[in-house]
Amino acid sequence: MNRRNLQDEQEEWEYHQEVGLELLKRNKLEDAVKAFYKSISLKEDWNSYRALGKIFFSLKKFKQSADVFQKSILLKRNAYTYNDLGWALLFLGDYDESLNSFQKSIDLKEEWSPYQGLGLSSIKQGKYIDAIKALHNSIRLNQIPQSYNLLGLALYKLEKSQEALDAYYKAWSIQQGRDSIEPIISCLKNIYPNDYPILNSLLEQRRSSFLTGNVSGIPDLISNIIYSSSINPWVIWCYSKTFSLQSEPTYPAESINLTNPYQESNIEFALEGLITNKSEKKSLLS
């Protein structure tokens, strides 16, 4: 093959890879898959395989995702790809291998995400002490609510309700919402069991109010409880917060969202960390 042919093939490979990235940005995932496979047919490249893996992960095709992440790693050992593989294996339920991948990622580059993955994999296996250690490391590098929630769950499973409460409250303070407040209630029920009957009655009234659509009396309910009982103020605060959540509540600690935080924005996850060949290039699809 002469030099001109090699140059043409290189340009075609780059073209299909750039098209794949452009399609990703436009959320045309199936078309992006075709573009990356075309790129790989011209030249196998770790970055193209990783892009495919991220797309399959976004589509919840975790087996295909893990397979192409592994192909990417064979071409280049990369901390971020090991982390990607760890999450794919975790969602496949292969916790031992996911732990192995997360650790390899950390060995190459210390980041918060593989530590969080280690924590969740350990929780899934009932290794709560290992999970706590990993999640503390994740929080040291990046304080996000999901890590605090997972830390709270691990502590809750070890019946350390007060410490779990602290972690759950930290998660709530970062991102207020139902997923953060409900685990706090579970801890408070353990810490202040004598307060539960009165507060449970309050919650039942709240449920009825939402079912009937009559929520005007909720503030008075809270005031009556606060001023007519000796319930711990912490508990009152927590339960009063539930009244600002415009949805039907549930309260088990296990109800918190244990999904990979990257899934909150699939396209951002799919694009994160990928290398573009011509970053200044005009859109190929315009």
PDB file of C-alpha atoms in Angstrom:
ATOM      1  CA  MET A   1       0.000   0.000   0.000  1.00  0.00           C
ATOM      2  CA  ASN A   2       1.491   3.361  -1.020  1.00  0.00           C
ATOM      3  CA  ARG A   3       1.758   6.456   1.138  1.00  0.00           C
ATOM      4  CA  ARG A   4      -1.289   8.084  -0.469  1.00  0.00           C
ATOM      5  CA  ASN A   5      -3.494   5.103   0.265  1.00  0.00           C
ATOM      6  CA  LEU A   6      -2.304   5.042   3.868  1.00  0.00           C
ATOM      7  CA  GLN A   7      -3.089   8.734   4.223  1.00  0.00           C
ATOM      8  CA  ASP A   8      -6.557   8.246   2.723  1.00  0.00           C
ATOM      9  CA  GLU A   9      -7.274   5.376   5.112  1.00  0.00           C
ATOM     10  CA  GLN A  10      -6.116   7.436   8.084  1.00  0.00           C
ATOM     11  CA  GLU A  11      -8.360  10.314   7.059  1.00  0.00           C
ATOM     12  CA  GLU A  12     -11.336   7.979   6.594  1.00  0.00           C
ATOM     13  CA  TRP A  13     -10.719   6.451  10.023  1.00  0.00           C
ATOM     14  CA  GLU A  14     -10.577   9.897  11.621  1.00  0.00           C
ATOM     15  CA  TYR A  15     -13.695  10.941   9.745  1.00  0.00           C
ATOM     16  CA  HIS A  16     -15.793   8.043  11.051  1.00  0.00           C
ATOM     17  CA  GLN A  17     -14.506   8.538  14.596  1.00  0.00           C
ATOM     18  CA  GLU A  18     -15.411  12.240  14.496  1.00  0.00           C
ATOM     19  CA  VAL A  19     -18.833  11.409  13.055  1.00  0.00           C
ATOM     20  CA  GLY A  20     -19.368   8.997  15.938  1.00  0.00           C
ATOM     21  CA  LEU A  21     -18.546  11.695  18.488  1.00  0.00           C
ATOM     22  CA  GLU A  22     -20.793  14.199  16.708  1.00  0.00           C
ATOM     23  CA  LEU A  23     -23.680  11.716  16.727  1.00  0.00           C
ATOM     24  CA  LEU A  24     -23.095  11.110  20.427  1.00  0.00           C
ATOM     25  CA  LYS A  25     -23.469  14.810  21.132  1.00  0.00           C
ATOM     26  CA  ARG A  26     -26.769  14.738  19.265  1.00  0.00           C
ATOM     27  CA  ASN A  27     -27.975  11.708  21.249  1.00  0.00           C
ATOM     28  CA  LYS A  28     -28.166   9.544  18.113  1.00  0.00           C
ATOM     29  CA  LEU A  29     -26.654   6.571  19.852  1.00  0.00           C
ATOM     30  CA  GLU A  30     -27.493   3.780  17.413  1.00  0.00           C
ATOM     31  CA  ASP A  31     -26.021   5.767  14.519  1.00  0.00           C
ATOM     32  CA  ALA A  32     -22.959   6.563  16.647  1.00  0.00           C
ATOM     33  CA  VAL A  33     -22.429   2.834  17.229  1.00  0.00           C
ATOM     34  CA  LYS A  34     -22.358   2.228  13.458  1.00  0.00           C
ATOM     35  CA  ALA A  35     -19.862   5.042  12.965  1.00  0.00           C
ATOM     36  CA  PHE A  36     -17.498   3.723  15.630  1.00  0.00           C
ATOM     37  CA  TYR A  37     -17.694   0.173  14.282  1.00  0.00           C
ATOM     38  CA  LYS A  38     -16.815   1.546  10.855  1.00  0.00           C
ATOM     39  CA  SER A  39     -13.862   3.371  12.410  1.00  0.00           C
ATOM     40  CA  ILE A  40     -12.718   0.161  14.121  1.00  0.00           C
ATOM     41  CA  SER A  41     -13.009  -1.794  10.856  1.00  0.00           C
ATOM     42  CA  LEU A  42     -10.396   0.559   9.417  1.00  0.00           C
ATOM     43  CA  LYS A  43      -8.145   0.584  12.467  1.00  0.00           C
ATOM     44  CA  GLU A  44      -8.594  -0.870  15.933  1.00  0.00           C
ATOM     45  CA  ASP A  45      -8.280   1.901  18.475  1.00  0.00           C
ATOM     46  CA  TRP A  46      -8.721   1.886  22.259  1.00  0.00           C
ATOM     47  CA  ASN A  47     -10.571   5.197  22.214  1.00  0.00           C
ATOM     48  CA  SER A  48     -13.194   3.983  19.718  1.00  0.00           C
ATOM     49  CA  TYR A  49     -13.790   0.822  21.752  1.00  0.00           C
ATOM     50  CA  ARG A  50     -14.151   2.919  24.890  1.00  0.00           C
ATOM     51  CA  ALA A  51     -16.656   5.191  23.149  1.00  0.00           C
ATOM     52  CA  LEU A  52     -18.682   2.113  22.149  1.00  0.00           C
ATOM     53  CA  GLY A  53     -18.555   0.821  25.702  1.00  0.00           C
ATOM     54  CA  LYS A  54     -19.884   4.082  27.042  1.00  0.00           C
ATOM     55  CA  ILE A  55     -22.733   4.104  24.528  1.00  0.00           C
ATOM     56  CA  PHE A  56     -23.715   0.517  25.393  1.00  0.00           C
ATOM     57  CA  PHE A  57     -23.583   1.424  29.089  1.00  0.00           C
ATOM     58  CA  SER A  58     -25.881   4.393  28.479  1.00  0.00           C
ATOM     59  CA  LEU A  59     -28.271   2.013  26.690  1.00  0.00           C
ATOM     60  CA  LYS A  60     -28.058  -0.362  29.688  1.00  0.00           C
ATOM     61  CA  LYS A  61     -26.445  -3.053  27.501  1.00  0.00           C
ATOM     62  CA  PHE A  62     -23.956  -3.894  30.212  1.00  0.00           C
ATOM     63  CA  LYS A  63     -22.618  -7.160  28.742  1.00  0.00           C
ATOM     64  CA  GLN A  64     -21.764  -5.514  25.413  1.00  0.00           C
ATOM     65  CA  SER A  65     -20.373  -2.567  27.327  1.00  0.00           C
ATOM     66  CA  ALA A  66     -18.042  -4.762  29.385  1.00  0.00           C
ATOM     67  CA  ASP A  67     -16.891  -6.679  26.295  1.00  0.00           C
ATOM     68  CA  VAL A  68     -15.758  -3.589  24.379  1.00  0.00           C
ATOM     69  CA  PHE A  69     -14.211  -1.977  27.473  1.00  0.00           C
ATOM     70  CA  GLN A  70     -12.080  -5.107  27.784  1.00  0.00           C
ATOM     71  CA  LYS A  71     -11.039  -4.787  24.123  1.00  0.00           C
ATOM     72  CA  SER A  72     -10.089  -1.170  24.779  1.00  0.00           C
ATOM     73  CA  ILE A  73      -7.930  -2.213  27.741  1.00  0.00           C
ATOM     74  CA  LEU A  74      -6.126  -4.818  25.640  1.00  0.00           C
ATOM     75  CA  LEU A  75      -4.998  -1.984  23.380  1.00  0.00           C
ATOM     76  CA  LYS A  76      -4.221   0.462  26.170  1.00  0.00           C
ATOM     77  CA  ARG A  77      -4.348   0.174  29.966  1.00  0.00           C
ATOM     78  CA  ASN A  78      -6.211   3.281  31.025  1.00  0.00           C
ATOM     79  CA  ALA A  79      -7.433   4.220  34.508  1.00  0.00           C
ATOM     80  CA  TYR A  80     -10.719   5.598  33.222  1.00  0.00           C
ATOM     81  CA  THR A  81     -11.470   2.543  31.104  1.00  0.00           C
ATOM     82  CA  TYR A  82     -10.839   0.239  34.074  1.00  0.00           C
ATOM     83  CA  ASN A  83     -13.313   2.381  36.014  1.00  0.00           C
ATOM     84  CA  ASP A  84     -15.838   2.123  33.156  1.00  0.00           C
ATOM     85  CA  LEU A  85     -15.384  -1.650  33.088  1.00  0.00           C
ATOM     86  CA  GLY A  86     -15.858  -1.816  36.839  1.00  0.00           C
ATOM     87  CA  TRP A  87     -19.253  -0.117  36.628  1.00  0.00           C
ATOM     88  CA  ALA A  88     -20.377  -2.342  33.760  1.00  0.00           C
ATOM     89  CA  LEU A  89     -19.384  -5.480  35.690  1.00  0.00           C
ATOM     90  CA  LEU A  90     -21.077  -4.164  38.820  1.00  0.00           C
ATOM     91  CA  PHE A  91     -24.374  -3.775  36.964  1.00  0.00           C
ATOM     92  CA  LEU A  92     -23.930  -7.295  35.607  1.00  0.00           C
ATOM     93  CA  GLY A  93     -23.708  -8.518  39.209  1.00  0.00           C
ATOM     94  CA  ASP A  94     -20.080  -9.642  38.833  1.00  0.00           C
ATOM     95  CA  TYR A  95     -18.962  -7.961  42.044  1.00  0.00           C
ATOM     96  CA  ASP A  96     -15.587  -9.702  42.448  1.00  0.00           C
ATOM     97  CA  GLU A  97     -14.446  -8.699  38.964  1.00  0.00           C
ATOM     98  CA  SER A  98     -15.845  -5.203  39.384  1.00  0.00           C
ATOM     99  CA  LEU A  99     -13.795  -4.798  42.564  1.00  0.00           C
ATOM    100  CA  ASN A 100     -10.724  -5.939  40.642  1.00  0.00           C
ATOM    101  CA  SER A 101     -11.321  -3.412  37.859  1.00  0.00           C
ATOM    102  CA  PHE A 102     -11.949  -0.540  40.253  1.00  0.00           C
ATOM    103  CA  GLN A 103      -8.729  -1.333  42.115  1.00  0.00           C
ATOM    104  CA  LYS A 104      -6.731  -1.397  38.863  1.00  0.00           C
ATOM    105  CA  SER A 105      -8.193   1.997  38.008  1.00  0.00           C
ATOM    106  CA  ILE A 106      -7.107   3.385  41.384  1.00  0.00           C
ATOM    107  CA  ASP A 107      -3.639   1.877  41.016  1.00  0.00           C
ATOM    108  CA  LEU A 108      -3.195   3.814  37.769  1.00  0.00           C
ATOM    109  CA  LYS A 109      -4.867   7.053  38.888  1.00  0.00           C
ATOM    110  CA  GLU A 110      -6.630   7.875  42.150  1.00  0.00           C
ATOM    111  CA  GLU A 111     -10.122   9.228  41.433  1.00  0.00           C
ATOM    112  CA  TRP A 112     -13.393   9.407  43.371  1.00  0.00           C
ATOM    113  CA  SER A 113     -15.512   7.277  41.001  1.00  0.00           C
ATOM    114  CA  PRO A 114     -13.668   3.923  41.314  1.00  0.00           C
ATOM    115  CA  TYR A 115     -13.629   4.368  45.089  1.00  0.00           C
ATOM    116  CA  GLN A 116     -17.386   4.868  44.973  1.00  0.00           C
ATOM    117  CA  GLY A 117     -17.645   1.758  42.800  1.00  0.00           C
ATOM    118  CA  LEU A 118     -15.582  -0.181  45.332  1.00  0.00           C
ATOM    119  CA  GLY A 119     -17.971   1.001  48.019  1.00  0.00           C
ATOM    120  CA  LEU A 120     -21.107  -0.053  46.169  1.00  0.00           C
ATOM    121  CA  SER A 121     -19.639  -3.414  45.126  1.00  0.00           C
ATOM    122  CA  SER A 122     -18.658  -4.063  48.735  1.00  0.00           C
ATOM    123  CA  ILE A 123     -22.155  -3.155  49.959  1.00  0.00           C
ATOM    124  CA  LYS A 124     -23.666  -5.558  47.436  1.00  0.00           C
ATOM    125  CA  GLN A 125     -21.451  -8.301  48.908  1.00  0.00           C
ATOM    126  CA  GLY A 126     -22.230  -7.373  52.509  1.00  0.00           C
ATOM    127  CA  LYS A 127     -18.657  -6.158  53.115  1.00  0.00           C
ATOM    128  CA  TYR A 128     -19.728  -3.011  54.919  1.00  0.00           C
ATOM    129  CA  ILE A 129     -16.417  -2.206  56.639  1.00  0.00           C
ATOM    130  CA  ASP A 130     -14.606  -2.351  53.273  1.00  0.00           C
ATOM    131  CA  ALA A 131     -17.359  -0.205  51.788  1.00  0.00           C
ATOM    132  CA  ILE A 132     -16.965   2.450  54.486  1.00  0.00           C
ATOM    133  CA  LYS A 133     -13.225   2.697  53.862  1.00  0.00           C
ATOM    134  CA  ALA A 134     -13.682   3.044  50.107  1.00  0.00           C
ATOM    135  CA  LEU A 135     -16.464   5.603  50.425  1.00  0.00           C
ATOM    136  CA  HIS A 136     -14.431   7.751  52.800  1.00  0.00           C
ATOM    137  CA  ASN A 137     -11.753   7.838  50.105  1.00  0.00           C
ATOM    138  CA  SER A 138     -14.324   8.752  47.460  1.00  0.00           C
ATOM    139  CA  ILE A 139     -15.627  11.596  49.632  1.00  0.00           C
ATOM    140  CA  ARG A 140     -12.081  12.784  50.297  1.00  0.00           C
ATOM    141  CA  LEU A 141     -11.674  13.334  46.552  1.00  0.00           C
ATOM    142  CA  ASN A 142     -15.176  14.578  45.713  1.00  0.00           C
ATOM    143  CA  GLN A 143     -18.031  15.299  48.109  1.00  0.00           C
ATOM    144  CA  ILE A 144     -21.150  14.255  46.220  1.00  0.00           C
ATOM    145  CA  PRO A 145     -24.466  13.160  47.770  1.00  0.00           C
ATOM    146  CA  GLN A 146     -24.431   9.646  46.275  1.00  0.00           C
ATOM    147  CA  SER A 147     -21.237   8.754  48.141  1.00  0.00           C
ATOM    148  CA  TYR A 148     -22.603  10.084  51.436  1.00  0.00           C
ATOM    149  CA  ASN A 149     -25.838   8.135  50.889  1.00  0.00           C
ATOM    150  CA  LEU A 150     -23.892   4.938  50.240  1.00  0.00           C
ATOM    151  CA  LEU A 151     -21.747   5.585  53.314  1.00  0.00           C
ATOM    152  CA  GLY A 152     -24.918   6.058  55.332  1.00  0.00           C
ATOM    153  CA  LEU A 153     -26.322   2.769  54.041  1.00  0.00           C
ATOM    154  CA  ALA A 154     -23.141   0.849  54.950  1.00  0.00           C
ATOM    155  CA  LEU A 155     -23.189   2.342  58.458  1.00  0.00           C
ATOM    156  CA  TYR A 156     -26.921   1.670  58.790  1.00  0.00           C
ATOM    157  CA  LYS A 157     -26.339  -1.985  57.889  1.00  0.00           C
ATOM    158  CA  LEU A 158     -23.782  -2.149  60.713  1.00  0.00           C
ATOM    159  CA  GLU A 159     -26.463  -0.720  63.054  1.00  0.00           C
ATOM    160  CA  LYS A 160     -24.477   2.495  63.511  1.00  0.00           C
ATOM    161  CA  SER A 161     -27.560   4.665  63.206  1.00  0.00           C
ATOM    162  CA  GLN A 162     -26.058   7.864  64.608  1.00  0.00           C
ATOM    163  CA  GLU A 163     -23.085   7.764  62.224  1.00  0.00           C
ATOM    164  CA  ALA A 164     -25.400   6.817  59.370  1.00  0.00           C
ATOM    165  CA  LEU A 165     -27.585   9.777  60.271  1.00  0.00           C
ATOM    166  CA  ASP A 166     -24.600  12.116  59.989  1.00  0.00           C
ATOM    167  CA  ALA A 167     -23.775  10.781  56.512  1.00  0.00           C
ATOM    168  CA  TYR A 168     -27.372  10.928  55.310  1.00  0.00           C
ATOM    169  CA  TYR A 169     -27.752  14.471  56.612  1.00  0.00           C
ATOM    170  CA  LYS A 170     -24.624  15.503  54.722  1.00  0.00           C
ATOM    171  CA  ALA A 171     -26.137  14.051  51.538  1.00  0.00           C
ATOM    172  CA  TRP A 172     -29.358  15.961  52.181  1.00  0.00           C
ATOM    173  CA  SER A 173     -27.474  19.218  52.770  1.00  0.00           C
ATOM    174  CA  ILE A 174     -25.811  18.873  49.343  1.00  0.00           C
ATOM    175  CA  GLN A 175     -28.878  17.803  47.374  1.00  0.00           C
ATOM    176  CA  GLN A 176     -32.195  18.197  49.147  1.00  0.00           C
ATOM    177  CA  GLY A 177     -34.929  15.820  48.118  1.00  0.00           C
ATOM    178  CA  ARG A 178     -36.917  12.726  48.961  1.00  0.00           C
ATOM    179  CA  ASP A 179     -34.091  10.262  48.259  1.00  0.00           C
ATOM    180  CA  SER A 180     -31.965  12.077  50.841  1.00  0.00           C
ATOM    181  CA  ILE A 181     -34.591  12.641  53.547  1.00  0.00           C
ATOM    182  CA  GLU A 182     -36.071   9.145  53.718  1.00  0.00           C
ATOM    183  CA  PRO A 183     -32.911   7.351  54.963  1.00  0.00           C
ATOM    184  CA  ILE A 184     -32.613  10.005  57.678  1.00  0.00           C
ATOM    185  CA  ILE A 185     -36.078   9.033  58.913  1.00  0.00           C
ATOM    186  CA  SER A 186     -35.069   5.366  59.083  1.00  0.00           C
ATOM    187  CA  CYS A 187     -32.090   6.268  61.289  1.00  0.00           C
ATOM    188  CA  LEU A 188     -34.160   8.508  63.539  1.00  0.00           C
ATOM    189  CA  LYS A 189     -36.679   5.730  64.094  1.00  0.00           C
ATOM    190  CA  ASN A 190     -33.814   3.654  65.508  1.00  0.00           C
ATOM    191  CA  ILE A 191     -32.265   6.471  67.546  1.00  0.00           C
ATOM    192  CA  TYR A 192     -35.542   7.842  68.968  1.00  0.00           C
ATOM    193  CA  PRO A 193     -37.945   4.870  68.962  1.00  0.00           C
ATOM    194  CA  ASN A 194     -40.251   6.428  71.592  1.00  0.00           C
ATOM    195  CA  ASP A 195     -41.058   9.288  69.228  1.00  0.00           C
ATOM    196  CA  TYR A 196     -42.172   7.010  66.437  1.00  0.00           C
ATOM    197  CA  PRO A 197     -45.891   6.516  67.340  1.00  0.00           C
ATOM    198  CA  ILE A 198     -46.698  10.242  67.378  1.00  0.00           C
ATOM    199  CA  LEU A 199     -44.706  10.997  64.269  1.00  0.00           C
ATOM    200  CA  ASN A 200     -46.121   8.015  62.448  1.00  0.00           C
ATOM    201  CA  SER A 201     -49.569   9.436  63.105  1.00  0.00           C
ATOM    202  CA  LEU A 202     -48.377  12.735  61.633  1.00  0.00           C
ATOM    203  CA  LEU A 203     -47.139  10.988  58.527  1.00  0.00           C
ATOM    204  CA  GLU A 204     -50.420   9.145  58.103  1.00  0.00           C
ATOM    205  CA  GLN A 205     -52.201  12.495  58.167  1.00  0.00           C
ATOM    206  CA  ARG A 206     -49.770  13.724  55.547  1.00  0.00           C
ATOM    207  CA  ARG A 207     -50.485  10.750  53.309  1.00  0.00           C
ATOM    208  CA  SER A 208     -54.208  11.386  53.622  1.00  0.00           C
ATOM    209  CA  SER A 209     -53.712  15.057  52.817  1.00  0.00           C
ATOM    210  CA  PHE A 210     -51.865  14.241  49.608  1.00  0.00           C
ATOM    211  CA  LEU A 211     -54.407  11.616  48.604  1.00  0.00           C
ATOM    212  CA  THR A 212     -57.284  14.061  49.050  1.00  0.00           C
ATOM    213  CA  GLY A 213     -55.380  17.014  47.655  1.00  0.00           C
ATOM    214  CA  ASN A 214     -56.024  18.999  50.849  1.00  0.00           C
ATOM    215  CA  VAL A 215     -52.574  20.111  52.029  1.00  0.00           C
ATOM    216  CA  SER A 216     -53.572  23.458  53.527  1.00  0.00           C
ATOM    217  CA  GLY A 217     -53.601  22.098  57.095  1.00  0.00           C
ATOM    218  CA  ILE A 218     -50.112  20.599  56.992  1.00  0.00           C
ATOM    219  CA  PRO A 219     -48.277  23.579  58.566  1.00  0.00           C
ATOM    220  CA  ASP A 220     -50.731  23.551  61.497  1.00  0.00           C
ATOM    221  CA  LEU A 221     -50.111  19.830  61.998  1.00  0.00           C
ATOM    222  CA  ILE A 222     -46.387  20.479  62.289  1.00  0.00           C
ATOM    223  CA  SER A 223     -46.867  23.391  64.697  1.00  0.00           C
ATOM    224  CA  ASN A 224     -49.177  21.368  66.931  1.00  0.00           C
ATOM    225  CA  ILE A 225     -46.634  18.552  67.198  1.00  0.00           C
ATOM    226  CA  ILE A 226     -43.735  20.919  67.868  1.00  0.00           C
ATOM    227  CA  TYR A 227     -45.449  22.852  70.648  1.00  0.00           C
ATOM    228  CA  SER A 228     -47.431  20.072  72.312  1.00  0.00           C
ATOM    229  CA  SER A 229     -44.836  17.337  72.736  1.00  0.00           C
ATOM    230  CA  SER A 230     -41.311  16.682  73.967  1.00  0.00           C
ATOM    231  CA  ILE A 231     -40.153  15.014  70.774  1.00  0.00           C
ATOM    232  CA  ASN A 232     -36.493  15.542  69.940  1.00  0.00           C
ATOM    233  CA  PRO A 233     -36.111  18.693  67.773  1.00  0.00           C
ATOM    234  CA  TRP A 234     -33.944  16.764  65.314  1.00  0.00           C
ATOM    235  CA  VAL A 235     -36.817  14.401  64.659  1.00  0.00           C
ATOM    236  CA  ILE A 236     -39.283  17.240  64.278  1.00  0.00           C
ATOM    237  CA  TRP A 237     -37.015  18.951  61.772  1.00  0.00           C
ATOM    238  CA  CYS A 238     -36.669  15.776  59.707  1.00  0.00           C
ATOM    239  CA  TYR A 239     -40.348  14.949  59.636  1.00  0.00           C
ATOM    240  CA  SER A 240     -41.342  18.530  58.902  1.00  0.00           C
ATOM    241  CA  LYS A 241     -39.077  18.424  55.842  1.00  0.00           C
ATOM    242  CA  THR A 242     -41.132  15.558  54.439  1.00  0.00           C
ATOM    243  CA  PHE A 243     -44.058  17.920  54.123  1.00  0.00           C
ATOM    244  CA  SER A 244     -42.238  19.999  51.540  1.00  0.00           C
ATOM    245  CA  LEU A 245     -41.840  16.968  49.259  1.00  0.00           C
ATOM    246  CA  GLN A 246     -44.676  16.880  46.758  1.00  0.00           C
ATOM    247  CA  SER A 247     -44.948  13.123  46.418  1.00  0.00           C
ATOM    248  CA  GLU A 248     -46.043  10.082  48.350  1.00  0.00           C
ATOM    249  CA  PRO A 249     -43.291   9.059  50.826  1.00  0.00           C
ATOM    250  CA  THR A 250     -41.719   5.686  51.538  1.00  0.00           C
ATOM    251  CA  TYR A 251     -39.155   5.188  54.260  1.00  0.00           C
ATOM    252  CA  PRO A 252     -36.837   2.161  54.170  1.00  0.00           C
ATOM    253  CA  ALA A 253     -33.133   3.057  54.166  1.00  0.00           C
ATOM    254  CA  GLU A 254     -32.631   0.685  51.251  1.00  0.00           C
ATOM    255  CA  SER A 255     -34.880   2.862  49.091  1.00  0.00           C
ATOM    256  CA  ILE A 256     -32.050   5.254  48.243  1.00  0.00           C
ATOM    257  CA  ASN A 257     -30.857   5.346  44.656  1.00  0.00           C
ATOM    258  CA  LEU A 258     -27.854   3.027  44.311  1.00  0.00           C
ATOM    259  CA  THR A 259     -27.282   3.604  40.627  1.00  0.00           C
ATOM    260  CA  ASN A 260     -24.080   4.811  39.070  1.00  0.00           C
ATOM    261  CA  PRO A 261     -24.119   8.622  39.249  1.00  0.00           C
ATOM    262  CA  TYR A 262     -22.970   8.809  35.634  1.00  0.00           C
ATOM    263  CA  GLN A 263     -26.370   7.514  34.578  1.00  0.00           C
ATOM    264  CA  GLU A 264     -28.017  10.773  35.623  1.00  0.00           C
ATOM    265  CA  SER A 265     -26.900  12.208  32.286  1.00  0.00           C
ATOM    266  CA  ASN A 266     -26.251   9.488  29.754  1.00  0.00           C
ATOM    267  CA  ILE A 267     -24.735  11.660  27.052  1.00  0.00           C
ATOM    268  CA  GLU A 268     -22.354  13.383  29.446  1.00  0.00           C
ATOM    269  CA  PHE A 269     -21.313   9.944  30.675  1.00  0.00           C
ATOM    270  CA  ALA A 270     -20.814   8.693  27.136  1.00  0.00           C
ATOM    271  CA  LEU A 271     -18.661  11.666  26.176  1.00  0.00           C
ATOM    272  CA  GLU A 272     -16.671  11.927  29.425  1.00  0.00           C
ATOM    273  CA  GLY A 273     -12.974  11.371  28.928  1.00  0.00           C
ATOM    274  CA  LEU A 274     -13.084  10.542  25.231  1.00  0.00           C
ATOM    275  CA  ILE A 275     -10.317  11.831  22.982  1.00  0.00           C
ATOM    276  CA  THR A 276     -11.248  13.676  19.818  1.00  0.00           C
ATOM    277  CA  ASN A 277      -8.901  13.723  16.876  1.00  0.00           C
ATOM    278  CA  LYS A 278      -9.792  17.170  15.593  1.00  0.00           C
ATOM    279  CA  SER A 279     -11.337  19.203  18.381  1.00  0.00           C
ATOM    280  CA  GLU A 280     -11.478  22.393  16.312  1.00  0.00           C
ATOM    281  CA  LYS A 281     -13.095  20.666  13.362  1.00  0.00           C
ATOM    282  CA  LYS A 282     -16.411  22.039  12.054  1.00  0.00           C
ATOM    283  CA  SER A 283     -19.426  19.802  12.664  1.00  0.00           C
ATOM    284  CA  LEU A 284     -19.442  16.972  10.161  1.00  0.00           C
ATOM    285  CA  LEU A 285     -23.208  16.680  10.280  1.00  0.00           C
ATOM    286  CA  SER A 286     -24.193  20.326   9.841  1.00  0.00           C
TER     287      SER A 286
END
